[in-house]
Short mmCIF file of C-alpha atoms in Angstrom, two decimals:
data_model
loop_
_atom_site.label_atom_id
_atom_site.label_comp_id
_atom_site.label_asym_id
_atom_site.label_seq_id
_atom_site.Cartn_x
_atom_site.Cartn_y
_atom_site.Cartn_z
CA UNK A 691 -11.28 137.93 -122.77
CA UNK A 692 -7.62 137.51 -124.20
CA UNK A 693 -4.69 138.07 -121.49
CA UNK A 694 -2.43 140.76 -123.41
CA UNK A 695 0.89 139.50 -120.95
CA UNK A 696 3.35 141.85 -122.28
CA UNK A 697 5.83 142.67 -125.23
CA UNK A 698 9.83 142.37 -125.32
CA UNK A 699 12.96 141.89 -127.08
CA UNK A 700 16.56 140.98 -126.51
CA UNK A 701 17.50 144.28 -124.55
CA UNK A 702 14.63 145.73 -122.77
CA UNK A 703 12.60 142.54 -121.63
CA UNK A 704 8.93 144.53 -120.98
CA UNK A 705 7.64 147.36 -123.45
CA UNK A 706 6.71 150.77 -122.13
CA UNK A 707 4.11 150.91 -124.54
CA UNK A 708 1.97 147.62 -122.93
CA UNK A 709 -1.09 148.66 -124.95
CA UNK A 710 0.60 149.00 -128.02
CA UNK A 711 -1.52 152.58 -129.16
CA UNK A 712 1.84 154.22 -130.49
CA UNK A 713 3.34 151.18 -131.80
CA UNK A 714 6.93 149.19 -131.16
CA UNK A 715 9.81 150.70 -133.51
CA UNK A 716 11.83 147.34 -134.58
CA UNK A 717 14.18 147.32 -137.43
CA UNK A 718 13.72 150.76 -138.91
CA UNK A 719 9.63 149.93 -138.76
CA UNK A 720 6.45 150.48 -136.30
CA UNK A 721 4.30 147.37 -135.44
CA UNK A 722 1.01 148.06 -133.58
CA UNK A 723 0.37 145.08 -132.27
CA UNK A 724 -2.16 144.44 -128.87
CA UNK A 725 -4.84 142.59 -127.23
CA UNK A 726 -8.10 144.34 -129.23
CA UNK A 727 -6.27 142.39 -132.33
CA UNK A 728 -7.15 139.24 -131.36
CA UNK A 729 -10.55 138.29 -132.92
CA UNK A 730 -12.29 135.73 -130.49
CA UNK A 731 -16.08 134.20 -130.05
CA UNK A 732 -19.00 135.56 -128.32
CA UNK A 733 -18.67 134.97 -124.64
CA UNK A 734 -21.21 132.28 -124.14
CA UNK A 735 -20.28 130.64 -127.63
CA UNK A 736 -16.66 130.25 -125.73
CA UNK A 737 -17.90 129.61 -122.13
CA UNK A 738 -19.86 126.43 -123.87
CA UNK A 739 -16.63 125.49 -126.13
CA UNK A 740 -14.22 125.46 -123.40
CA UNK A 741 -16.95 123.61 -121.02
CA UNK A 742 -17.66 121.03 -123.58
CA UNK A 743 -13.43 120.90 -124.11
CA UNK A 744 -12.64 120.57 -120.21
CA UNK A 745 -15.63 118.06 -119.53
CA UNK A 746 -14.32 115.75 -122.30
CA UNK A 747 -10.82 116.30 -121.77
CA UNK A 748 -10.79 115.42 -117.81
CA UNK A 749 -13.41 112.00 -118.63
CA UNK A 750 -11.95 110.53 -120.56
CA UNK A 751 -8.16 111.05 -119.22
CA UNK A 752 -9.64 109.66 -115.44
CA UNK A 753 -11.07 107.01 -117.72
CA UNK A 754 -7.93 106.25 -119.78
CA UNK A 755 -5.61 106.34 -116.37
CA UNK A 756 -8.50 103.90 -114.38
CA UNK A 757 -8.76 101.41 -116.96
CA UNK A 758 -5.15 100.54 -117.52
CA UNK A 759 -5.20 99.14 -113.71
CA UNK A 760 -8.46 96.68 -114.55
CA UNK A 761 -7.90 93.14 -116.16
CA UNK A 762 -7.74 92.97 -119.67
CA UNK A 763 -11.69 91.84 -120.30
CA UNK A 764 -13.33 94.29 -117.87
CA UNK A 765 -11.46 97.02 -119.80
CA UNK A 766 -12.43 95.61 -123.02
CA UNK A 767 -15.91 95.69 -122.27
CA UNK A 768 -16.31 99.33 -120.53
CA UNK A 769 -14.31 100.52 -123.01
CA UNK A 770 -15.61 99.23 -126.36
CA UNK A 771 -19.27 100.80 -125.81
CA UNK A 772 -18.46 104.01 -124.92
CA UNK A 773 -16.17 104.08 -127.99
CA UNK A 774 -18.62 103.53 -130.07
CA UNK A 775 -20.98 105.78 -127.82
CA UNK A 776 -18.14 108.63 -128.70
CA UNK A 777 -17.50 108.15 -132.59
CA UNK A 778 -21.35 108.08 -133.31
CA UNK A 779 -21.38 111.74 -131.21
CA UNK A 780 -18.39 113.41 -133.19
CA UNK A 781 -20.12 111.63 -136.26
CA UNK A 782 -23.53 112.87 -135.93
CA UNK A 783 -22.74 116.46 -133.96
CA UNK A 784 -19.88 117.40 -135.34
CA UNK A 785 -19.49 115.99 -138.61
CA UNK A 786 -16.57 114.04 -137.78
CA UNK A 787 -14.10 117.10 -136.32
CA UNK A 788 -12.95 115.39 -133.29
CA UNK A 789 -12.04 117.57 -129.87
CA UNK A 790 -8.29 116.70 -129.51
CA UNK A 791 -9.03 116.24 -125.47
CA UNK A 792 -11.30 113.32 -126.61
CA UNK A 793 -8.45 111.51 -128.38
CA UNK A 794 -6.91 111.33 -125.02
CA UNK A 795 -9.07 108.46 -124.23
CA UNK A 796 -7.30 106.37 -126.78
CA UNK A 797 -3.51 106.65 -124.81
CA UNK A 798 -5.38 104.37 -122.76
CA UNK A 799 -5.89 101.75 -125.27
CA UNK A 800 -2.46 101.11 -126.61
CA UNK A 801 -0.73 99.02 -124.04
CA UNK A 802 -3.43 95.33 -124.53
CA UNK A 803 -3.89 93.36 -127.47
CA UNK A 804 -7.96 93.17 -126.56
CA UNK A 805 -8.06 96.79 -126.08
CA UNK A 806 -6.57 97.72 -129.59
CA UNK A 807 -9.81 96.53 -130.93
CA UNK A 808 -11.53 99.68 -129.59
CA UNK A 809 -9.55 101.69 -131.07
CA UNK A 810 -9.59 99.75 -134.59
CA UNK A 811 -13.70 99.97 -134.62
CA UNK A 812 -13.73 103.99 -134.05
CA UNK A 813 -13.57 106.06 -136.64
CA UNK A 814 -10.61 106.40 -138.69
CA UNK A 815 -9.39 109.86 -137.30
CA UNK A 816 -9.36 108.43 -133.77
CA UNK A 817 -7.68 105.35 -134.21
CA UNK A 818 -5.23 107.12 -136.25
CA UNK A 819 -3.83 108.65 -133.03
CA UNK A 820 -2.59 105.29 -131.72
CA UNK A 821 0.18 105.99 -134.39
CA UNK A 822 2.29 103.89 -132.48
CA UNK A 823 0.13 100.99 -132.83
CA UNK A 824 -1.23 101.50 -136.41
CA UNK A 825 2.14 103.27 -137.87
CA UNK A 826 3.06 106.79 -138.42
CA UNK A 827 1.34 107.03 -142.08
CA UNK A 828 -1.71 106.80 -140.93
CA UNK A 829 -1.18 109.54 -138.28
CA UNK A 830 0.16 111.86 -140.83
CA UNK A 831 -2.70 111.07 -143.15
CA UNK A 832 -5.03 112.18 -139.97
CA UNK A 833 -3.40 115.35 -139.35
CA UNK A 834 -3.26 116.54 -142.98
CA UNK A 835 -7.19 116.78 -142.45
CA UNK A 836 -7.51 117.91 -138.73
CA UNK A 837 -4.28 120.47 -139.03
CA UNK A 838 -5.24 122.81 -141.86
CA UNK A 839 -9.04 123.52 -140.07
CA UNK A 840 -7.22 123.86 -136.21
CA UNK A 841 -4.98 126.49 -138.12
CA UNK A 842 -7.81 127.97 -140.31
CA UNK A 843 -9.44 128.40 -136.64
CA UNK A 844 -6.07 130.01 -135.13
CA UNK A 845 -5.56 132.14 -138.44
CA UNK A 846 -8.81 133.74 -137.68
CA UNK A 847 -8.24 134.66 -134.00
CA UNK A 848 -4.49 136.25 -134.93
CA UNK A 849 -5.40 137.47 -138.31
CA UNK A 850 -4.70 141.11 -137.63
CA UNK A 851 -1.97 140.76 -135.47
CA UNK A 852 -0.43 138.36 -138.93
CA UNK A 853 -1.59 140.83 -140.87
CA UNK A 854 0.08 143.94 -138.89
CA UNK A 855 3.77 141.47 -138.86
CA UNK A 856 3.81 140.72 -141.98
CA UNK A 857 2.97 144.19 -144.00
CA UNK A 858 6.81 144.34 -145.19
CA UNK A 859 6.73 140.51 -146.71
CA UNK A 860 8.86 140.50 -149.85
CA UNK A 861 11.23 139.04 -151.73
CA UNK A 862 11.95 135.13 -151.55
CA UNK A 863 9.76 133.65 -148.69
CA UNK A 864 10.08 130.34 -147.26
CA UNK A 865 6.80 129.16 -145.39
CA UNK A 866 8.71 126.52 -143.14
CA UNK A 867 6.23 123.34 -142.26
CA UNK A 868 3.59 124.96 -144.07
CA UNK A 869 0.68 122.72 -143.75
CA UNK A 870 -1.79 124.23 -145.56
CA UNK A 871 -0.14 127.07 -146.95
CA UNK A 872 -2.47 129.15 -144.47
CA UNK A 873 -0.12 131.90 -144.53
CA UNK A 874 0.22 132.04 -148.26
CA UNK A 875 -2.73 134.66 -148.07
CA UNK A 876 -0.91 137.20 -146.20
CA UNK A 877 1.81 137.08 -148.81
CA UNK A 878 -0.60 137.42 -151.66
CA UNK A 879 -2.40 140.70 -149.54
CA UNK A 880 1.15 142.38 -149.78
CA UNK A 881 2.36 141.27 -152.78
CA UNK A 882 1.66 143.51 -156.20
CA UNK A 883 5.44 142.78 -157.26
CA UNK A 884 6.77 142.58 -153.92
CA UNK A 885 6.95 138.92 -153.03
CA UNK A 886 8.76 137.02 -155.83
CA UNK A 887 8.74 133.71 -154.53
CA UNK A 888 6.94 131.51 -152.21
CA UNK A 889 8.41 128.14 -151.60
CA UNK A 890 6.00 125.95 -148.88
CA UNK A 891 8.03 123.18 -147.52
CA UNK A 892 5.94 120.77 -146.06
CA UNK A 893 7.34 116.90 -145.65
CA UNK A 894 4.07 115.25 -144.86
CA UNK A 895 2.82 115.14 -148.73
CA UNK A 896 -1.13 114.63 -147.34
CA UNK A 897 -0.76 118.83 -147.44
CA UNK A 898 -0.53 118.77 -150.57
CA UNK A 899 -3.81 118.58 -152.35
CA UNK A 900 -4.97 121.37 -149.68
CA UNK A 901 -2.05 123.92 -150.84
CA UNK A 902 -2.81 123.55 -153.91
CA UNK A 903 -6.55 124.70 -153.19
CA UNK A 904 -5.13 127.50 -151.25
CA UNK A 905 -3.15 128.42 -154.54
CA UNK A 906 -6.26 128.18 -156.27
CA UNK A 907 -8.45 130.26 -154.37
CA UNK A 908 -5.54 133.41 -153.52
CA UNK A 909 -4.14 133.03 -157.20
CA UNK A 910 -0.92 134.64 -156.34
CA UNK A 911 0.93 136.71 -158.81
CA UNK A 912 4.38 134.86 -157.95
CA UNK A 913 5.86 131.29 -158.26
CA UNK A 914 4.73 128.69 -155.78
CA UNK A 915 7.03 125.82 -155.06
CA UNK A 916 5.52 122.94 -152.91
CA UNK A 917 8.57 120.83 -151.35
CA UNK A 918 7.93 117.68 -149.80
CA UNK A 919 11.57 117.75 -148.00
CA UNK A 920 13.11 118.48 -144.59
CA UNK A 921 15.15 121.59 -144.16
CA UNK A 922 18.45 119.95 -144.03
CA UNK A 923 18.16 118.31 -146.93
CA UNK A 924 17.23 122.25 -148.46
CA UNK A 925 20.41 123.19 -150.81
CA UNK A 926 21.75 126.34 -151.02
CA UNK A 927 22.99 129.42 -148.73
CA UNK A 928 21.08 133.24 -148.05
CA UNK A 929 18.41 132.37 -150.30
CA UNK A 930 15.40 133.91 -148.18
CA UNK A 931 14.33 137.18 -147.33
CA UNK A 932 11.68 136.07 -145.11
CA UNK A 933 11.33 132.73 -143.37
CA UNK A 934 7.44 132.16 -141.83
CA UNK A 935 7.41 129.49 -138.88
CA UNK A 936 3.59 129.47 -137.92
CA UNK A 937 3.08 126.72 -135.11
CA UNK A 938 5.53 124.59 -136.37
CA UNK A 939 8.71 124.21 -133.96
CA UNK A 940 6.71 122.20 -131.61
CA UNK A 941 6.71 119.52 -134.29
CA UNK A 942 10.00 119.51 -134.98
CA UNK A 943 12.16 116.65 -133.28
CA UNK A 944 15.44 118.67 -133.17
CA UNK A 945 14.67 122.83 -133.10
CA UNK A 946 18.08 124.02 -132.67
CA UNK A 947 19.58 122.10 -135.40
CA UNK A 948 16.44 123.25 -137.86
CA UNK A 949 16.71 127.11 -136.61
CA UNK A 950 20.52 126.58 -137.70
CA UNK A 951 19.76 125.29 -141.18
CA UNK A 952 16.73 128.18 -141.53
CA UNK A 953 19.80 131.10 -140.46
CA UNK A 954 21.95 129.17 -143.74
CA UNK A 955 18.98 130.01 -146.07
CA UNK A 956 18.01 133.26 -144.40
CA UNK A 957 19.87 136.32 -145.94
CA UNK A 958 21.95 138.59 -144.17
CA UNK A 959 19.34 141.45 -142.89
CA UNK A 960 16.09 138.58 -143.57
CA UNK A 961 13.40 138.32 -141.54
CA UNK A 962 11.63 135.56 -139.91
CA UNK A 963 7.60 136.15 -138.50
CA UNK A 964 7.13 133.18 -135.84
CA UNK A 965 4.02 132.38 -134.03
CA UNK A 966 4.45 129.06 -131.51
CA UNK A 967 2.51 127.83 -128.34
CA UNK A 968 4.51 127.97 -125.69
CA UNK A 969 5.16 126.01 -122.26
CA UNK A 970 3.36 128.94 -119.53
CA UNK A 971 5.08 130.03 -116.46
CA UNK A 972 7.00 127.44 -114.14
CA UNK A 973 4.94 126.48 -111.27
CA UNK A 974 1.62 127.26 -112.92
CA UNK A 975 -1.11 124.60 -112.88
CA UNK A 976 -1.27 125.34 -116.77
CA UNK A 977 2.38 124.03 -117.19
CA UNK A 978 2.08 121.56 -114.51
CA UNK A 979 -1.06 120.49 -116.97
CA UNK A 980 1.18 120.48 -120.20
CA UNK A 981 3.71 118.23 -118.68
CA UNK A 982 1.12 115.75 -117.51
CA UNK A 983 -0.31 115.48 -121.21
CA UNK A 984 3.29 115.96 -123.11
CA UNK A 985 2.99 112.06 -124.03
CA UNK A 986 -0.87 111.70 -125.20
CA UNK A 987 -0.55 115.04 -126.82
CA UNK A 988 2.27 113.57 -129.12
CA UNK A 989 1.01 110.84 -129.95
CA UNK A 990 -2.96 112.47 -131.00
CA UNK A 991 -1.22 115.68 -133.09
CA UNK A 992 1.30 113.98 -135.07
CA UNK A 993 4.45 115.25 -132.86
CA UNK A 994 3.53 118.23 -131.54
CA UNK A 995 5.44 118.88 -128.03
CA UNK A 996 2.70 121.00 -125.88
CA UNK A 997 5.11 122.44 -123.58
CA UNK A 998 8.65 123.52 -125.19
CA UNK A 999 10.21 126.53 -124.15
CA UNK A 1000 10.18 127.76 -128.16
CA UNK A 1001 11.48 131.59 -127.20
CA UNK A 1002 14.28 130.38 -125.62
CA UNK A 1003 15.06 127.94 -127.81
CA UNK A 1004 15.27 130.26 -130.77
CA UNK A 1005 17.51 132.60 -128.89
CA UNK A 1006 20.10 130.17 -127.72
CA UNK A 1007 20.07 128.31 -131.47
CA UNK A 1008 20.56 131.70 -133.55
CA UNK A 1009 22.15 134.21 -131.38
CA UNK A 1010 22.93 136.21 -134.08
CA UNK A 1011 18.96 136.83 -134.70
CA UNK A 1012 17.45 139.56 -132.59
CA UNK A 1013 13.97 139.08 -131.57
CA UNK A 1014 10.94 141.01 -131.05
CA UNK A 1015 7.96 139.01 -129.01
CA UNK A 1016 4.41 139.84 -128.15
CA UNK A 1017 2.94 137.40 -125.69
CA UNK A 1018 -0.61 136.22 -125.79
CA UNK A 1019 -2.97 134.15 -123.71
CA UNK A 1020 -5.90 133.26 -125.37
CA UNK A 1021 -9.39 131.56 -123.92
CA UNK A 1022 -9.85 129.41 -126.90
CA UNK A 1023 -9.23 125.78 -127.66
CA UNK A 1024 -7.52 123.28 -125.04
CA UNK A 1025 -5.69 124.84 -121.72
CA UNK A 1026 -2.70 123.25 -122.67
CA UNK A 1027 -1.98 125.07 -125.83
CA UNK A 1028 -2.86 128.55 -124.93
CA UNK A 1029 0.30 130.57 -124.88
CA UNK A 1030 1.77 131.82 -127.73
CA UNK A 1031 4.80 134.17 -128.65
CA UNK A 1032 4.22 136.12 -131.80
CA UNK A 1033 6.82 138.21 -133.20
CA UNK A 1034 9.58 138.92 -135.44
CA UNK A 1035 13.25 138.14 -135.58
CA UNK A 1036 15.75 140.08 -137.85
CA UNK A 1037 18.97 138.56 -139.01
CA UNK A 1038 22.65 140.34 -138.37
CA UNK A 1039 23.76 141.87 -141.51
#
């Protein structure tokens, strides 16, 4: 069962509406947004994910932490069997999709020559973790394939609540380390005239043969630009309506200095829809958790920081946005990415 935690803005903290029945008012506009929303698997379908998730994800981290404190050839040969033992599993039972708490088996390996090996003889999506051993390219390359089907998962869980925040989409809309383009849909459900524009700036090119297949299969009835570029390097001033961040500020090395370049292309009155994990609660075992793994995590998605205080962040960076958050705790996927803050900023006129 999903954790509805509560809803808030800039002024009043916690709604008085905590189940969301008669809706938020927020810029001129009622949002109904609440737990029921959240689409999410049968019980014992989840009780055996998250099982299978925590059984791998505390193994091989006691293994990882263990080894590093064993000479070099008793490591070597623990290690390279039950790497092979692992990439013939996610090979044969799950076609390859690899649980990202596995991965953190291979943090283990990067520090000995004779360990590197291992990692070299697993299959390509594991060994491209080790980014720091085997360069970033290749890590990119990995998480243009294992990003767009961990969002396609996440997309299904929040599709109603996406759905319910972005009803109003129009105009010019910048999809802001798009990835896939998974939000692309929603814009093409509200369109009929009323989005002009779609511009999905992504800078890992790897995306890009999978937004095009999402442009394919939505066929929108407005321009698509795919830009392989980083925001600052964006020209222009107020050229947005809407900006989308979906799960994308915990990738980004310096989030107050990108927030500040998204408010130059955001027009007076814009919008921005954001959906981020989020570090939980100080003094939680979840956040102690999310510190612990901060490192491994990095290295495995590509970037991704597990535990950054996003909310905050995006109020201190744009003051002059005002926000409107719904907090969720969901049961699915790893328990350090389980948080996230959904909601909608407006822009000062």
């Amino acid at each position: 069962m999903a954790s509805y935690v509560r809803q808030g803005n800039d002024s009043d903290g916690i709604s008085k509406d905590p189940n969301g029945d008669s809706g938020i008012t927020f810029d001129g506009e009622v949002f109904k947004v609440h737990e029921g929303m959240l689409k999410l698997p049968s019980p014992a379908k989840l009780k055996a994910q998250n099982t299978r998730i925590l059984a791998i994800f505390v193994f091989f981290a006691a293994m990882a932490g263990w080894m590093q404190k064993l000479p070099e050839f008793l490591t070597f040969a623990i290690s390279a069997p039950i790497a092979l033992l692992v990439a013939l599993i996610l090979v044969l039972k799950l076609g390859g999709t690899v649980p990202v708490a596995a991965l953190v088996f291979c943090v283990g390996l990067d520090q000995k020559p004779l360990q590197t090996v291992v990692v070299l003889i697993m299959q390509p999506s594991i060994t491209s973790c080790c980014g720091i051993l085997v360069g970033k390219r290749l890590s990119a390359y990995y998480i243009s394939f294992i990003l767009p089907a961990i969002m396609k998962q996440c997309g299904k869980s929040f599709d109603r609540v996406r759905t319910e925040l972005l009803k109003s989409m129009r105009g010019n809309v910048l999809d802001f380390g798009s990835g896939g383009a998974e939000y692309l849909q929603y814009a093409v459900k509200v369109s009929a005239g009323s989005v002009t524009k779609y511009v999905a700036m992504e800078p890992n090119v790897n995306h890009r043969k999978t937004i095009e297949a999402q442009v394919r299969k939505h066929k929108p009835d407005f321009p698509v630009d795919i830009v392989h570029q980083f925001v600052e390097d964006y020209q222009g001033k107020a050229l947005f309506d809407w900006i989308i961040l979906g799960n994308v500020l915990c990738e980004v090395p310096n989030p107050p200095a990108a927030l500040r370049e998204l408010d130059r292309l955001l027009k007076p009155g814009g919008r921005v829809y954001f959906s981020e994990h989020v570090r939980e609660e100080d003094g939680t075992w979840a956040a102690t958790l999310q510190d612990w793994f901060k490192v491994p995590w990095e290295i495995v998605s590509d970037g991704c920081c597990c535990n950054r205080r996003t909310l905050e962040v995006i109020r201190s960076s744009v003051p002059n946005w005002t926000l409107r958050n719904w907090t969720f705790h969901t049961p699915v996927g790893p328990p350090i990415l389980r948080r996230f803050e959904v909601g909608i900023a407006v822009k000062a006129e």
